[in-house]
Amino acid sequence: MDSQESADKSAPAQPKPLNKIQRRILGVLIEKARTTPDAYPLSLAGLVAGANQKSNRSPLMNLSAEQIEDELIQMRSLGLAAEVQGSGRVSRYRHYGYDYMGVKGAEAAVMTELLLRGEQTAGDLRVRASRFEPIPDLTALNEILKSLMSKGLVIALTPSGRGQVFSHNLYQPEELTKLKNKFVGATGDSDDDLDQNDDSSAAPRASRSGGDVAALQAEVEELRGLLAALEERVTRLES
């Protein structure tokens, strides 16, 4: 009994699901803390601008200051965010997302991109997350994803193989059900095997032509990810 209680205490509790506005706020706070540290913690105006940003976001949103303020109250009660006093009595907000999710480094980078953009292919995710932390190749990314999946933070939406799609696991239950159904209809049940060189599980579910299309789509998505990363770098340099 003592050993069981000790194991329970050492195992991190899986974070509670968040609604779509809370996920966007958390993603923005983590992102801006890394990319624009001079402006962090963020003012409410900065949060609104970041949440409604047209680049590096999916889906696009048009949130009001009032909507974000309402969700910040809930996030503060969850221990996800805190209000701090800025210069000129302007309230600013910081996140506690690393503690909430139990992540840091490259794991935090991957979760941030998933929160900001939703489901993504492994190739896309590696390129985009590398703007926060270097991820040299898909092998390195797969190790990160395995760790996040063991924590209940990430799920695979499609079978293993090239073009495999992943998502964070912080959706509300009804949202997650819809997301899984969207991918089950197209590609079959998702697997937890992250070996991109093993296509045996995917072969019975798709024709040869379907595999070729998936491979081409993965390459296109990776190129889009590279372009997005370059656009983000140019934006930072211009600012």
mmCIF file of C-alpha atoms in Angstrom:
data_model
loop_
_atom_site.group_PDB
_atom_site.id
_atom_site.type_symbol
_atom_site.label_atom_id
_atom_site.label_comp_id
_atom_site.label_asym_id
_atom_site.label_seq_id
_atom_site.Cartn_x
_atom_site.Cartn_y
_atom_site.Cartn_z
ATOM 1 C CA MET A 1 0.000 0.000 0.000
ATOM 2 C CA ASP A 2 2.813 2.385 0.874
ATOM 3 C CA SER A 3 4.588 1.651 -2.411
ATOM 4 C CA GLN A 4 1.351 2.233 -4.361
ATOM 5 C CA GLU A 5 0.772 5.566 -2.638
ATOM 6 C CA SER A 6 4.364 6.561 -3.393
ATOM 7 C CA ALA A 7 3.930 5.664 -7.074
ATOM 8 C CA ASP A 8 0.706 7.649 -7.274
ATOM 9 C CA LYS A 9 2.380 10.720 -5.829
ATOM 10 C CA SER A 10 5.334 10.491 -8.201
ATOM 11 C CA ALA A 11 3.161 10.103 -11.325
ATOM 12 C CA PRO A 12 2.202 13.511 -12.757
ATOM 13 C CA ALA A 13 -1.508 14.143 -13.050
ATOM 14 C CA GLN A 14 -2.747 14.588 -16.611
ATOM 15 C CA PRO A 15 -3.804 18.225 -17.205
ATOM 16 C CA LYS A 16 -7.514 18.911 -17.497
ATOM 17 C CA PRO A 17 -8.937 19.650 -20.963
ATOM 18 C CA LEU A 18 -9.145 23.311 -21.978
ATOM 19 C CA ASN A 19 -11.624 25.095 -24.220
ATOM 20 C CA LYS A 20 -10.472 26.550 -27.533
ATOM 21 C CA ILE A 21 -9.976 30.101 -26.218
ATOM 22 C CA GLN A 22 -7.993 28.909 -23.213
ATOM 23 C CA ARG A 23 -5.793 26.797 -25.495
ATOM 24 C CA ARG A 24 -5.162 29.782 -27.738
ATOM 25 C CA ILE A 25 -4.315 32.048 -24.789
ATOM 26 C CA LEU A 26 -1.919 29.500 -23.315
ATOM 27 C CA GLY A 27 -0.216 28.944 -26.664
ATOM 28 C CA VAL A 28 0.190 32.688 -27.226
ATOM 29 C CA LEU A 29 1.621 33.309 -23.752
ATOM 30 C CA ILE A 30 4.188 30.525 -24.141
ATOM 31 C CA GLU A 31 5.075 31.607 -27.683
ATOM 32 C CA LYS A 32 5.529 35.292 -26.885
ATOM 33 C CA ALA A 33 7.570 34.543 -23.766
ATOM 34 C CA ARG A 34 10.062 32.839 -26.093
ATOM 35 C CA THR A 35 9.918 35.027 -29.208
ATOM 36 C CA THR A 36 9.375 38.516 -27.711
ATOM 37 C CA PRO A 37 10.688 38.324 -24.125
ATOM 38 C CA ASP A 38 10.961 42.139 -23.870
ATOM 39 C CA ALA A 39 7.164 42.405 -24.195
ATOM 40 C CA TYR A 40 6.435 39.572 -21.768
ATOM 41 C CA PRO A 41 4.400 39.284 -19.533
ATOM 42 C CA LEU A 42 1.747 40.325 -22.050
ATOM 43 C CA SER A 43 -0.777 43.113 -21.687
ATOM 44 C CA LEU A 44 -4.405 42.369 -22.507
ATOM 45 C CA ALA A 45 -3.966 44.220 -25.798
ATOM 46 C CA GLY A 46 -0.926 42.086 -26.587
ATOM 47 C CA LEU A 47 -2.877 38.941 -25.822
ATOM 48 C CA VAL A 48 -5.747 39.981 -28.081
ATOM 49 C CA ALA A 49 -3.330 40.719 -30.926
ATOM 50 C CA GLY A 50 -1.512 37.418 -30.430
ATOM 51 C CA ALA A 51 -4.711 35.388 -30.230
ATOM 52 C CA ASN A 52 -6.084 36.941 -33.430
ATOM 53 C CA GLN A 53 -2.773 36.805 -35.313
ATOM 54 C CA LYS A 54 -3.119 35.741 -38.956
ATOM 55 C CA SER A 55 0.148 33.777 -39.166
ATOM 56 C CA ASN A 56 1.085 30.614 -37.234
ATOM 57 C CA ARG A 57 -2.523 30.129 -36.098
ATOM 58 C CA SER A 58 -5.211 27.588 -36.893
ATOM 59 C CA PRO A 59 -8.057 28.157 -36.769
ATOM 60 C CA LEU A 60 -8.024 31.918 -37.218
ATOM 61 C CA MET A 61 -9.947 33.691 -34.448
ATOM 62 C CA ASN A 62 -11.472 37.111 -33.855
ATOM 63 C CA LEU A 63 -11.627 37.297 -30.072
ATOM 64 C CA SER A 64 -12.566 40.397 -28.096
ATOM 65 C CA ALA A 65 -10.775 41.690 -25.021
ATOM 66 C CA GLU A 66 -13.825 40.762 -22.946
ATOM 67 C CA GLN A 67 -13.749 37.141 -24.141
ATOM 68 C CA ILE A 68 -10.084 36.804 -23.275
ATOM 69 C CA GLU A 69 -10.546 38.486 -19.884
ATOM 70 C CA ASP A 70 -13.330 36.027 -19.001
ATOM 71 C CA GLU A 71 -11.141 33.042 -19.853
ATOM 72 C CA LEU A 72 -8.157 34.478 -17.983
ATOM 73 C CA ILE A 73 -10.233 34.401 -14.802
ATOM 74 C CA GLN A 74 -10.804 30.675 -15.278
ATOM 75 C CA MET A 75 -7.177 30.067 -16.206
ATOM 76 C CA ARG A 76 -5.990 31.820 -13.053
ATOM 77 C CA SER A 77 -8.199 29.523 -10.974
ATOM 78 C CA LEU A 78 -6.650 26.521 -12.755
ATOM 79 C CA GLY A 79 -3.145 27.727 -12.014
ATOM 80 C CA LEU A 80 -2.491 28.259 -15.719
ATOM 81 C CA ALA A 81 -1.937 32.010 -15.690
ATOM 82 C CA ALA A 82 -1.332 34.893 -13.302
ATOM 83 C CA GLU A 83 -1.853 38.640 -13.418
ATOM 84 C CA VAL A 84 1.159 40.816 -12.668
ATOM 85 C CA GLN A 85 1.386 44.578 -12.379
ATOM 86 C CA GLY A 86 3.228 46.206 -15.257
ATOM 87 C CA SER A 87 4.556 49.703 -15.704
ATOM 88 C CA GLY A 88 1.971 52.466 -15.668
ATOM 89 C CA ARG A 89 -0.475 50.250 -13.756
ATOM 90 C CA VAL A 90 -1.146 48.162 -16.868
ATOM 91 C CA SER A 91 -2.081 44.614 -15.946
ATOM 92 C CA ARG A 92 0.007 41.962 -17.611
ATOM 93 C CA TYR A 93 -0.320 38.203 -17.751
ATOM 94 C CA ARG A 94 2.145 35.346 -17.520
ATOM 95 C CA HIS A 95 1.688 31.616 -17.936
ATOM 96 C CA TYR A 96 2.409 28.572 -15.802
ATOM 97 C CA GLY A 97 1.948 26.221 -18.730
ATOM 98 C CA TYR A 98 5.193 24.323 -18.215
ATOM 99 C CA ASP A 99 4.162 23.342 -14.701
ATOM 100 C CA TYR A 100 0.571 22.657 -15.737
ATOM 101 C CA MET A 101 1.612 20.261 -18.513
ATOM 102 C CA GLY A 102 4.798 18.987 -16.890
ATOM 103 C CA VAL A 103 6.970 19.872 -19.900
ATOM 104 C CA LYS A 104 10.055 21.899 -20.741
ATOM 105 C CA GLY A 105 12.507 22.398 -23.582
ATOM 106 C CA ALA A 106 11.627 20.638 -26.826
ATOM 107 C CA GLU A 107 8.512 19.053 -25.302
ATOM 108 C CA ALA A 108 7.203 22.533 -24.481
ATOM 109 C CA ALA A 109 8.009 23.672 -28.027
ATOM 110 C CA VAL A 110 6.003 20.818 -29.553
ATOM 111 C CA MET A 111 3.027 21.423 -27.264
ATOM 112 C CA THR A 112 3.076 25.143 -28.055
ATOM 113 C CA GLU A 113 2.847 24.494 -31.786
ATOM 114 C CA LEU A 114 0.048 21.981 -31.318
ATOM 115 C CA LEU A 115 -1.884 24.451 -29.159
ATOM 116 C CA LEU A 116 -1.469 27.227 -31.728
ATOM 117 C CA ARG A 117 -2.123 25.196 -34.874
ATOM 118 C CA GLY A 118 -3.939 22.012 -33.876
ATOM 119 C CA GLU A 119 -3.243 18.681 -35.582
ATOM 120 C CA GLN A 120 -0.127 18.466 -37.764
ATOM 121 C CA THR A 121 2.041 15.989 -39.604
ATOM 122 C CA ALA A 122 5.288 14.979 -37.926
ATOM 123 C CA GLY A 123 7.342 16.744 -40.607
ATOM 124 C CA ASP A 124 5.404 19.974 -40.223
ATOM 125 C CA LEU A 125 5.612 19.816 -36.452
ATOM 126 C CA ARG A 126 9.378 19.324 -36.429
ATOM 127 C CA VAL A 127 9.990 22.387 -38.578
ATOM 128 C CA ARG A 128 7.615 24.640 -36.676
ATOM 129 C CA ALA A 129 8.667 23.584 -33.175
ATOM 130 C CA SER A 130 12.307 24.141 -34.138
ATOM 131 C CA ARG A 131 11.749 27.895 -34.001
ATOM 132 C CA PHE A 132 11.692 27.472 -30.209
ATOM 133 C CA GLU A 133 14.043 24.528 -29.677
ATOM 134 C CA PRO A 134 16.282 22.792 -32.233
ATOM 135 C CA ILE A 135 14.898 19.402 -33.315
ATOM 136 C CA PRO A 136 17.435 17.973 -35.773
ATOM 137 C CA ASP A 137 15.355 15.275 -37.444
ATOM 138 C CA LEU A 138 12.226 13.130 -37.276
ATOM 139 C CA THR A 139 13.953 10.538 -35.135
ATOM 140 C CA ALA A 140 14.512 13.165 -32.455
ATOM 141 C CA LEU A 141 10.932 14.392 -32.819
ATOM 142 C CA ASN A 142 9.575 10.862 -32.449
ATOM 143 C CA GLU A 143 11.326 10.466 -29.099
ATOM 144 C CA ILE A 144 9.764 13.726 -27.941
ATOM 145 C CA LEU A 145 6.330 12.607 -29.134
ATOM 146 C CA LYS A 146 6.680 9.258 -27.379
ATOM 147 C CA SER A 147 7.407 11.042 -24.117
ATOM 148 C CA LEU A 148 4.441 13.382 -24.568
ATOM 149 C CA MET A 149 2.158 10.476 -25.401
ATOM 150 C CA SER A 150 3.255 8.657 -22.263
ATOM 151 C CA LYS A 151 2.139 11.738 -20.310
ATOM 152 C CA GLY A 152 -1.247 11.749 -22.037
ATOM 153 C CA LEU A 153 -0.520 15.099 -23.705
ATOM 154 C CA VAL A 154 -0.325 13.974 -27.341
ATOM 155 C CA ILE A 155 -2.227 11.443 -29.446
ATOM 156 C CA ALA A 156 -1.640 9.983 -32.918
ATOM 157 C CA LEU A 157 -4.582 10.539 -35.259
ATOM 158 C CA THR A 158 -3.345 8.404 -38.167
ATOM 159 C CA PRO A 159 -1.339 5.175 -38.477
ATOM 160 C CA SER A 160 2.444 5.230 -38.305
ATOM 161 C CA GLY A 161 4.367 6.005 -41.462
ATOM 162 C CA ARG A 162 5.229 9.022 -43.529
ATOM 163 C CA GLY A 163 2.737 11.849 -43.074
ATOM 164 C CA GLN A 164 1.495 10.613 -39.685
ATOM 165 C CA VAL A 165 -0.668 13.226 -37.970
ATOM 166 C CA PHE A 166 -0.518 14.136 -34.271
ATOM 167 C CA SER A 167 -2.547 16.362 -31.965
ATOM 168 C CA HIS A 168 -2.402 17.567 -28.398
ATOM 169 C CA ASN A 169 -4.802 15.885 -25.988
ATOM 170 C CA LEU A 170 -6.168 18.980 -24.250
ATOM 171 C CA TYR A 171 -9.397 19.134 -26.245
ATOM 172 C CA GLN A 172 -12.784 18.984 -24.587
ATOM 173 C CA PRO A 173 -14.235 15.436 -24.935
ATOM 174 C CA GLU A 174 -16.749 16.353 -27.632
ATOM 175 C CA GLU A 175 -14.080 18.195 -29.644
ATOM 176 C CA LEU A 176 -11.698 15.262 -29.417
ATOM 177 C CA THR A 177 -14.381 12.825 -30.595
ATOM 178 C CA LYS A 178 -15.073 14.946 -33.690
ATOM 179 C CA LEU A 179 -11.364 15.251 -34.428
ATOM 180 C CA LYS A 180 -10.762 11.500 -34.176
ATOM 181 C CA ASN A 181 -13.774 10.744 -36.375
ATOM 182 C CA LYS A 182 -12.456 13.120 -39.021
ATOM 183 C CA PHE A 183 -9.254 11.121 -39.370
ATOM 184 C CA VAL A 184 -10.674 7.630 -38.816
ATOM 185 C CA GLY A 185 -12.892 8.072 -41.863
ATOM 186 C CA ALA A 186 -9.916 8.899 -44.077
ATOM 187 C CA THR A 187 -7.033 6.797 -42.766
ATOM 188 C CA GLY A 188 -8.246 4.181 -40.291
ATOM 189 C CA ASP A 189 -7.556 3.801 -36.601
ATOM 190 C CA SER A 190 -4.501 5.614 -35.249
ATOM 191 C CA ASP A 191 -1.527 3.709 -33.816
ATOM 192 C CA ASP A 192 0.992 4.707 -31.176
ATOM 193 C CA ASP A 193 3.943 3.296 -33.172
ATOM 194 C CA LEU A 194 6.080 6.248 -34.199
ATOM 195 C CA ASP A 195 8.648 4.435 -36.367
ATOM 196 C CA GLN A 196 8.386 6.360 -39.622
ATOM 197 C CA ASN A 197 10.256 3.609 -41.477
ATOM 198 C CA ASP A 198 7.642 0.947 -40.694
ATOM 199 C CA ASP A 199 4.663 1.245 -43.051
ATOM 200 C CA SER A 200 3.372 -2.300 -42.406
ATOM 201 C CA SER A 201 0.454 -1.128 -40.237
ATOM 202 C CA ALA A 202 -0.684 1.366 -42.852
ATOM 203 C CA ALA A 203 -0.382 -0.970 -45.854
ATOM 204 C CA PRO A 204 -3.602 -2.983 -45.299
ATOM 205 C CA ARG A 205 -5.603 0.214 -44.881
ATOM 206 C CA ALA A 206 -4.619 2.120 -47.991
ATOM 207 C CA SER A 207 -3.947 1.477 -51.654
ATOM 208 C CA ARG A 208 -0.576 2.122 -53.254
ATOM 209 C CA SER A 209 -1.889 5.306 -54.872
ATOM 210 C CA GLY A 210 -3.219 6.516 -51.506
ATOM 211 C CA GLY A 211 0.232 6.093 -49.979
ATOM 212 C CA ASP A 212 1.808 8.110 -52.790
ATOM 213 C CA VAL A 213 -0.667 10.925 -52.268
ATOM 214 C CA ALA A 214 0.017 10.932 -48.508
ATOM 215 C CA ALA A 215 3.761 11.131 -49.139
ATOM 216 C CA LEU A 216 3.358 14.076 -51.496
ATOM 217 C CA GLN A 217 1.050 15.805 -49.034
ATOM 218 C CA ALA A 218 3.608 15.347 -46.267
ATOM 219 C CA GLU A 219 6.294 16.975 -48.418
ATOM 220 C CA VAL A 220 4.005 19.898 -49.217
ATOM 221 C CA GLU A 221 3.183 20.355 -45.534
ATOM 222 C CA GLU A 222 6.868 20.307 -44.605
ATOM 223 C CA LEU A 223 7.597 22.994 -47.209
ATOM 224 C CA ARG A 224 4.734 25.066 -45.825
ATOM 225 C CA GLY A 225 6.205 24.679 -42.371
ATOM 226 C CA LEU A 226 9.584 25.912 -43.606
ATOM 227 C CA LEU A 227 7.932 28.918 -45.227
ATOM 228 C CA ALA A 228 5.995 29.719 -42.041
ATOM 229 C CA ALA A 229 9.174 29.529 -39.981
ATOM 230 C CA LEU A 230 10.932 31.899 -42.389
ATOM 231 C CA GLU A 231 8.003 34.330 -42.291
ATOM 232 C CA GLU A 232 8.099 34.300 -38.499
ATOM 233 C CA ARG A 233 11.838 35.016 -38.518
ATOM 234 C CA VAL A 234 11.407 37.917 -40.965
ATOM 235 C CA THR A 235 8.597 39.345 -38.815
ATOM 236 C CA ARG A 236 10.809 39.248 -35.723
ATOM 237 C CA LEU A 237 13.698 40.891 -37.572
ATOM 238 C CA GLU A 238 11.465 43.675 -38.918
ATOM 239 C CA SER A 239 10.051 44.374 -35.458
#
